[in-house]
Amino acid sequence: MGRNRRKANSVITVPRDTEYSTKQLSKGTWRDFERLFETHPAPGAYPCWCMHCHWRGPETKSKGDSRAKLIERNRRDKKTLVKQGRSHGILVYAHGEPVGWCQYGPSQELPRIDNNPRYRKFAHGNGNERLWRITCFVVHKNFRCRGVAHIGLRAALAAIQNEGGGLVEAYPIKRWGAYQEWRGTVSMFENEGFQIVAPLGKSNVLMRRTILSCRQMCRLG
Ligand SMILES: CC(C)(COP(=O)(O)OP(=O)(O)OC[C@H]1O[C@@H](n2cnc3c(N)ncnc32)[C@H](O)[C@@H]1OP(=O)(O)O)[C@@H](O)C(=O)NCCC(=O)NCCS
């Protein structure tokens, strides 16, 4: 059995760590999500409130909308999605303080990539398998290069497994320093058993991995 096949057929666990812990984004952890984004953990994170991938296309703006108004609208829209159970993600905590974030969700929740013509050529056509996306990472500047994004990713994969599994997609950068490091790096996903499917422009690639649910694994023995 190949390495990736083995990964597909195993229970995903989050590394036990004395410093870091993880929680799902929910009504109960909304305030922690706000706290993380209000620290301005990365340029772009605060204004976006991780709404970018929820939209099908460019954000609608009215003439005269101030930046502050748009930021507040994003925050409010994200909060509404969380209340409705339409936004998924993992918060990573260092000694109880939120320091990292990994957004994932079913494809319908994060549809923006569907508009990308390069992506559409390789779009997943099998209607029976559930399609998941891992779209965004944010790690607070003071906590970078310590594996926080890795922990968020592993917790997101474990959550997908608990929620029934399926095909999981990511769109990471090929080399560090390319624009869009918030999508994660190829090596992060390779370490978790993902394989490159196709290039998406100069800097990014489409990667996929199948995750079996715990029930499917039991059936396989
Ligand atoms: C990209 C980002 C999430 C990585 O988080 P992190 O916790 O520092 O990453 P990790 O320590 O888990 O490392 C992940 C991988 O990236 C690599 N990496 C991280 N920072 C790096 C750097 N500055 N230079 C080179 N490689 C780096 C690590 O070596 C690791 O590679 P590996 O998988 O081969 O071991 C973080 O830098 C970040 O939040 N950047 C800003 C993203 C952003 O702007 N988000 C908002 C968008 S709206």
CSV table of C-alpha atoms and ligand atoms in Angstrom, one decimal:
chain,number,residue,atom,x,y,z
A,1,MET,CA,0.0,0.0,0.0
A,2,GLY,CA,1.5,3.4,-1.0
A,3,ARG,CA,2.1,6.2,1.5
A,4,ASN,CA,-0.8,8.3,0.3
A,5,ARG,CA,-3.2,5.3,0.3
A,6,ARG,CA,-2.1,4.5,3.8
A,7,LYS,CA,-2.8,8.1,4.9
A,8,ALA,CA,-6.2,7.9,3.4
A,9,ASN,CA,-7.0,4.8,5.4
A,10,SER,CA,-5.9,6.1,8.8
A,11,VAL,CA,-7.5,8.0,11.7
A,12,ILE,CA,-6.2,11.6,11.6
A,13,THR,CA,-5.0,12.9,15.0
A,14,VAL,CA,-3.8,16.3,16.0
A,15,PRO,CA,-0.3,16.2,17.5
A,16,ARG,CA,-0.4,16.5,21.3
A,17,ASP,CA,1.4,19.6,22.3
A,18,THR,CA,1.7,21.3,25.7
A,19,GLU,CA,1.8,24.7,24.2
A,20,TYR,CA,-0.8,24.6,21.5
A,21,SER,CA,-4.4,23.5,21.4
A,22,THR,CA,-7.2,23.8,18.8
A,23,LYS,CA,-10.9,24.5,18.6
A,24,GLN,CA,-13.5,24.7,15.9
A,25,LEU,CA,-14.9,28.1,14.9
A,26,SER,CA,-18.4,28.3,16.3
A,27,LYS,CA,-20.7,30.7,18.0
A,28,GLY,CA,-18.9,29.8,21.2
A,29,THR,CA,-15.4,30.6,19.8
A,30,TRP,CA,-16.5,33.6,17.7
A,31,ARG,CA,-15.0,36.0,20.2
A,32,ASP,CA,-11.6,34.3,19.9
A,33,PHE,CA,-11.7,34.5,16.2
A,34,GLU,CA,-12.4,38.2,16.5
A,35,ARG,CA,-9.6,38.6,19.0
A,36,LEU,CA,-7.2,37.0,16.6
A,37,PHE,CA,-8.2,39.1,13.7
A,38,GLU,CA,-8.3,42.3,15.7
A,39,THR,CA,-4.6,41.8,16.6
A,40,HIS,CA,-3.9,42.4,12.8
A,41,PRO,CA,-2.0,39.0,12.6
A,42,ALA,CA,-1.1,39.5,8.9
A,43,PRO,CA,-1.6,42.2,6.4
A,44,GLY,CA,-4.9,41.6,4.7
A,45,ALA,CA,-6.4,39.4,7.4
A,46,TYR,CA,-8.1,42.0,9.4
A,47,PRO,CA,-9.8,43.8,6.5
A,48,CYS,CA,-10.9,40.4,4.9
A,49,TRP,CA,-12.1,38.6,8.0
A,50,CYS,CA,-11.6,35.5,5.8
A,51,MET,CA,-14.6,36.3,3.7
A,52,HIS,CA,-12.7,36.3,0.3
A,53,CYS,CA,-13.3,32.6,-0.5
A,54,HIS,CA,-16.9,32.7,0.6
A,55,TRP,CA,-17.8,35.1,-2.3
A,56,ARG,CA,-18.4,33.8,-5.8
A,57,GLY,CA,-16.7,36.9,-7.3
A,58,PRO,CA,-15.3,40.3,-6.5
A,59,GLU,CA,-16.7,41.9,-3.4
A,60,THR,CA,-19.7,44.3,-4.2
A,61,LYS,CA,-18.8,47.8,-3.3
A,62,SER,CA,-21.0,50.9,-3.6
A,63,LYS,CA,-19.4,54.2,-4.6
A,64,GLY,CA,-18.4,56.1,-1.5
A,65,ASP,CA,-18.1,53.0,0.8
A,66,SER,CA,-15.3,53.8,3.2
A,67,ARG,CA,-12.6,51.2,4.0
A,68,ALA,CA,-13.9,51.1,7.6
A,69,LYS,CA,-17.4,50.4,6.4
A,70,LEU,CA,-16.2,47.5,4.1
A,71,ILE,CA,-14.2,46.0,7.0
A,72,GLU,CA,-17.1,46.1,9.3
A,73,ARG,CA,-19.4,44.6,6.7
A,74,ASN,CA,-16.9,41.6,6.3
A,75,ARG,CA,-16.8,41.1,10.1
A,76,ARG,CA,-20.6,41.2,10.3
A,77,ASP,CA,-21.0,38.8,7.3
A,78,LYS,CA,-18.6,36.4,8.8
A,79,LYS,CA,-20.4,36.5,12.1
A,80,THR,CA,-23.7,35.8,10.3
A,81,LEU,CA,-22.2,32.8,8.5
A,82,VAL,CA,-20.8,31.4,11.8
A,83,LYS,CA,-24.2,31.8,13.4
A,84,GLN,CA,-25.8,29.9,10.5
A,85,GLY,CA,-23.2,27.1,10.7
A,86,ARG,CA,-22.0,28.1,7.2
A,87,SER,CA,-18.3,28.9,8.1
A,88,HIS,CA,-15.8,26.3,9.2
A,89,GLY,CA,-12.3,26.7,10.5
A,90,ILE,CA,-9.8,25.8,13.2
A,91,LEU,CA,-8.5,28.2,15.7
A,92,VAL,CA,-5.0,27.4,17.1
A,93,TYR,CA,-4.3,28.6,20.6
A,94,ALA,CA,-1.0,29.2,22.4
A,95,HIS,CA,-1.6,28.8,26.2
A,96,GLY,CA,-5.3,29.8,25.6
A,97,GLU,CA,-4.6,32.8,23.3
A,98,PRO,CA,-5.8,32.5,19.7
A,99,VAL,CA,-2.7,32.7,17.4
A,100,GLY,CA,-3.6,30.8,14.2
A,101,TRP,CA,-6.4,30.0,11.9
A,102,CYS,CA,-7.1,27.5,9.1
A,103,GLN,CA,-10.2,27.8,7.1
A,104,TYR,CA,-11.8,24.7,5.5
A,105,GLY,CA,-15.3,23.8,4.4
A,106,PRO,CA,-17.5,22.0,1.9
A,107,SER,CA,-17.1,23.4,-1.6
A,108,GLN,CA,-20.5,25.1,-1.6
A,109,GLU,CA,-19.4,27.2,1.4
A,110,LEU,CA,-16.2,28.3,-0.3
A,111,PRO,CA,-17.1,28.7,-4.0
A,112,ARG,CA,-14.7,31.4,-5.2
A,113,ILE,CA,-12.2,29.1,-6.9
A,114,ASP,CA,-15.1,27.8,-9.2
A,115,ASN,CA,-14.7,31.0,-11.1
A,116,ASN,CA,-11.0,30.4,-11.9
A,117,PRO,CA,-10.8,29.2,-15.6
A,118,ARG,CA,-7.6,27.3,-14.9
A,119,TYR,CA,-9.3,25.5,-12.0
A,120,ARG,CA,-12.4,24.7,-14.0
A,121,LYS,CA,-10.4,22.5,-16.4
A,122,PHE,CA,-9.6,20.2,-13.5
A,123,ALA,CA,-12.9,20.6,-11.5
A,124,HIS,CA,-14.0,17.6,-9.7
A,125,GLY,CA,-16.8,15.9,-11.7
A,126,ASN,CA,-17.8,13.0,-9.5
A,127,GLY,CA,-21.1,14.1,-7.9
A,128,ASN,CA,-21.1,11.2,-5.3
A,129,GLU,CA,-18.0,12.2,-3.4
A,130,ARG,CA,-18.2,15.1,-1.0
A,131,LEU,CA,-15.8,17.9,-2.0
A,132,TRP,CA,-14.0,19.9,0.7
A,133,ARG,CA,-11.7,22.9,0.4
A,134,ILE,CA,-8.9,24.2,2.6
A,135,THR,CA,-8.5,27.8,1.5
A,136,CYS,CA,-6.8,30.1,4.0
A,137,PHE,CA,-4.3,30.2,6.8
A,138,VAL,CA,-3.4,33.0,9.2
A,139,VAL,CA,-0.7,32.8,11.9
A,140,HIS,CA,0.1,35.7,14.1
A,141,LYS,CA,3.4,37.3,13.2
A,142,ASN,CA,4.9,36.5,16.6
A,143,PHE,CA,4.1,32.8,16.3
A,144,ARG,CA,5.3,32.0,12.8
A,145,CYS,CA,7.7,29.1,11.8
A,146,ARG,CA,6.7,27.1,14.9
A,147,GLY,CA,4.4,24.7,13.2
A,148,VAL,CA,1.1,26.5,14.1
A,149,ALA,CA,-0.2,26.3,10.5
A,150,HIS,CA,0.7,22.6,10.5
A,151,ILE,CA,-1.4,22.0,13.6
A,152,GLY,CA,-4.3,24.0,12.1
A,153,LEU,CA,-4.1,21.9,9.0
A,154,ARG,CA,-4.0,18.6,10.8
A,155,ALA,CA,-7.0,19.6,13.0
A,156,ALA,CA,-8.9,20.7,9.8
A,157,LEU,CA,-8.3,17.3,8.3
A,158,ALA,CA,-9.4,15.5,11.5
A,159,ALA,CA,-12.6,17.6,11.5
A,160,ILE,CA,-13.3,16.7,7.8
A,161,GLN,CA,-12.8,13.0,8.7
A,162,ASN,CA,-15.2,13.4,11.6
A,163,GLU,CA,-17.7,15.1,9.4
A,164,GLY,CA,-17.8,12.2,6.9
A,165,GLY,CA,-14.7,12.7,4.8
A,166,GLY,CA,-14.5,13.0,1.0
A,167,LEU,CA,-12.2,14.6,-1.5
A,168,VAL,CA,-10.2,17.4,0.0
A,169,GLU,CA,-8.6,20.2,-2.2
A,170,ALA,CA,-6.0,22.9,-1.5
A,171,TYR,CA,-4.4,25.5,-3.7
A,172,PRO,CA,-1.0,26.1,-2.1
A,173,ILE,CA,2.1,28.0,-3.3
A,174,LYS,CA,5.0,26.2,-5.0
A,175,ARG,CA,7.8,28.3,-3.5
A,176,TRP,CA,8.0,30.4,-0.4
A,177,GLY,CA,7.8,34.1,-1.1
A,178,ALA,CA,5.2,33.7,-3.9
A,179,TYR,CA,2.1,35.9,-3.4
A,180,GLN,CA,-0.7,34.1,-1.5
A,181,GLU,CA,1.3,32.3,1.2
A,182,TRP,CA,-2.0,32.4,3.1
A,183,ARG,CA,-3.0,29.4,0.9
A,184,GLY,CA,-0.2,27.3,2.6
A,185,THR,CA,2.8,25.6,1.0
A,186,VAL,CA,3.0,22.5,-1.2
A,187,SER,CA,5.2,20.8,1.4
A,188,MET,CA,2.6,21.3,4.2
A,189,PHE,CA,0.1,19.4,2.1
A,190,GLU,CA,2.5,16.8,0.8
A,191,ASN,CA,3.3,16.0,4.4
A,192,GLU,CA,-0.4,15.2,4.9
A,193,GLY,CA,-0.7,12.9,1.9
A,194,PHE,CA,-1.9,15.4,-0.7
A,195,GLN,CA,-0.8,15.1,-4.4
A,196,ILE,CA,-0.4,17.7,-7.0
A,197,VAL,CA,-3.1,17.5,-9.6
A,198,ALA,CA,-2.3,20.6,-11.8
A,199,PRO,CA,-0.7,24.0,-11.8
A,200,LEU,CA,-3.0,27.0,-11.1
A,201,GLY,CA,-1.0,29.8,-12.7
A,202,LYS,CA,2.7,30.5,-12.0
A,203,SER,CA,2.7,30.3,-8.2
A,204,ASN,CA,0.0,27.9,-7.1
A,205,VAL,CA,-1.0,24.3,-7.6
A,206,LEU,CA,-4.2,22.3,-7.2
A,207,MET,CA,-3.7,19.5,-4.7
A,208,ARG,CA,-6.0,16.7,-3.6
A,209,ARG,CA,-6.4,13.9,-1.1
A,210,THR,CA,-9.2,11.6,-0.2
A,211,ILE,CA,-10.1,11.2,3.4
A,212,LEU,CA,-12.2,8.3,4.5
A,213,SER,CA,-14.7,8.7,7.3
A,214,CYS,CA,-14.2,6.7,10.5
A,215,ARG,CA,-17.2,4.5,9.5
A,216,GLN,CA,-15.6,3.7,6.1
A,217,MET,CA,-12.4,2.8,7.7
A,218,CYS,CA,-14.2,0.4,10.1
A,219,ARG,CA,-15.8,-1.3,7.1
A,220,LEU,CA,-12.4,-1.8,5.5
A,221,GLY,CA,-11.2,-3.3,8.7
B,1,LIG,C1,1.8,31.2,5.7
B,1,LIG,C2,1.7,31.0,7.2
B,1,LIG,C3,0.2,30.7,7.6
B,1,LIG,C4,2.6,29.9,7.7
B,1,LIG,O1,2.3,29.7,9.1
B,1,LIG,P1,3.4,29.1,10.1
B,1,LIG,O2,2.7,28.7,11.3
B,1,LIG,O3,4.5,30.0,10.2
B,1,LIG,O4,3.8,27.8,9.3
B,1,LIG,P2,4.5,26.5,9.8
B,1,LIG,O5,5.5,26.9,10.9
B,1,LIG,O6,3.5,25.5,10.2
B,1,LIG,O7,5.3,26.0,8.6
B,1,LIG,C5,4.6,25.7,7.4
B,1,LIG,C6,5.6,25.5,6.3
B,1,LIG,O8,5.9,26.8,5.7
B,1,LIG,C7,7.3,27.0,5.8
B,1,LIG,N1,7.6,28.3,6.2
B,1,LIG,C8,6.9,29.0,7.1
B,1,LIG,N2,7.4,30.3,7.2
B,1,LIG,C9,8.4,30.4,6.3
B,1,LIG,C10,9.3,31.4,5.8
B,1,LIG,N3,9.2,32.6,6.4
B,1,LIG,N4,10.2,31.1,4.9
B,1,LIG,C11,10.2,29.9,4.3
B,1,LIG,N5,9.4,28.9,4.7
B,1,LIG,C12,8.5,29.1,5.6
B,1,LIG,C13,7.8,26.0,6.9
B,1,LIG,O9,9.2,25.7,6.7
B,1,LIG,C14,6.9,24.9,6.7
B,1,LIG,O10,7.4,24.1,5.6
B,1,LIG,P3,7.4,22.5,5.7
B,1,LIG,O11,5.9,22.1,5.6
B,1,LIG,O12,8.2,22.0,4.5
B,1,LIG,O13,8.0,22.1,7.0
B,1,LIG,C15,2.1,32.3,8.0
B,1,LIG,O14,3.3,32.8,7.5
B,1,LIG,C16,1.1,33.5,7.7
B,1,LIG,O15,0.1,33.6,8.4
B,1,LIG,N6,1.4,34.3,6.8
B,1,LIG,C17,0.4,35.4,6.4
B,1,LIG,C18,-0.8,34.8,5.7
B,1,LIG,C19,-1.8,35.9,5.5
B,1,LIG,O16,-1.5,37.0,5.0
B,1,LIG,N7,-3.1,35.6,5.8
B,1,LIG,C20,-4.1,36.5,5.6
B,1,LIG,C21,-4.7,36.4,4.3
B,1,LIG,S1,-6.3,37.2,4.2
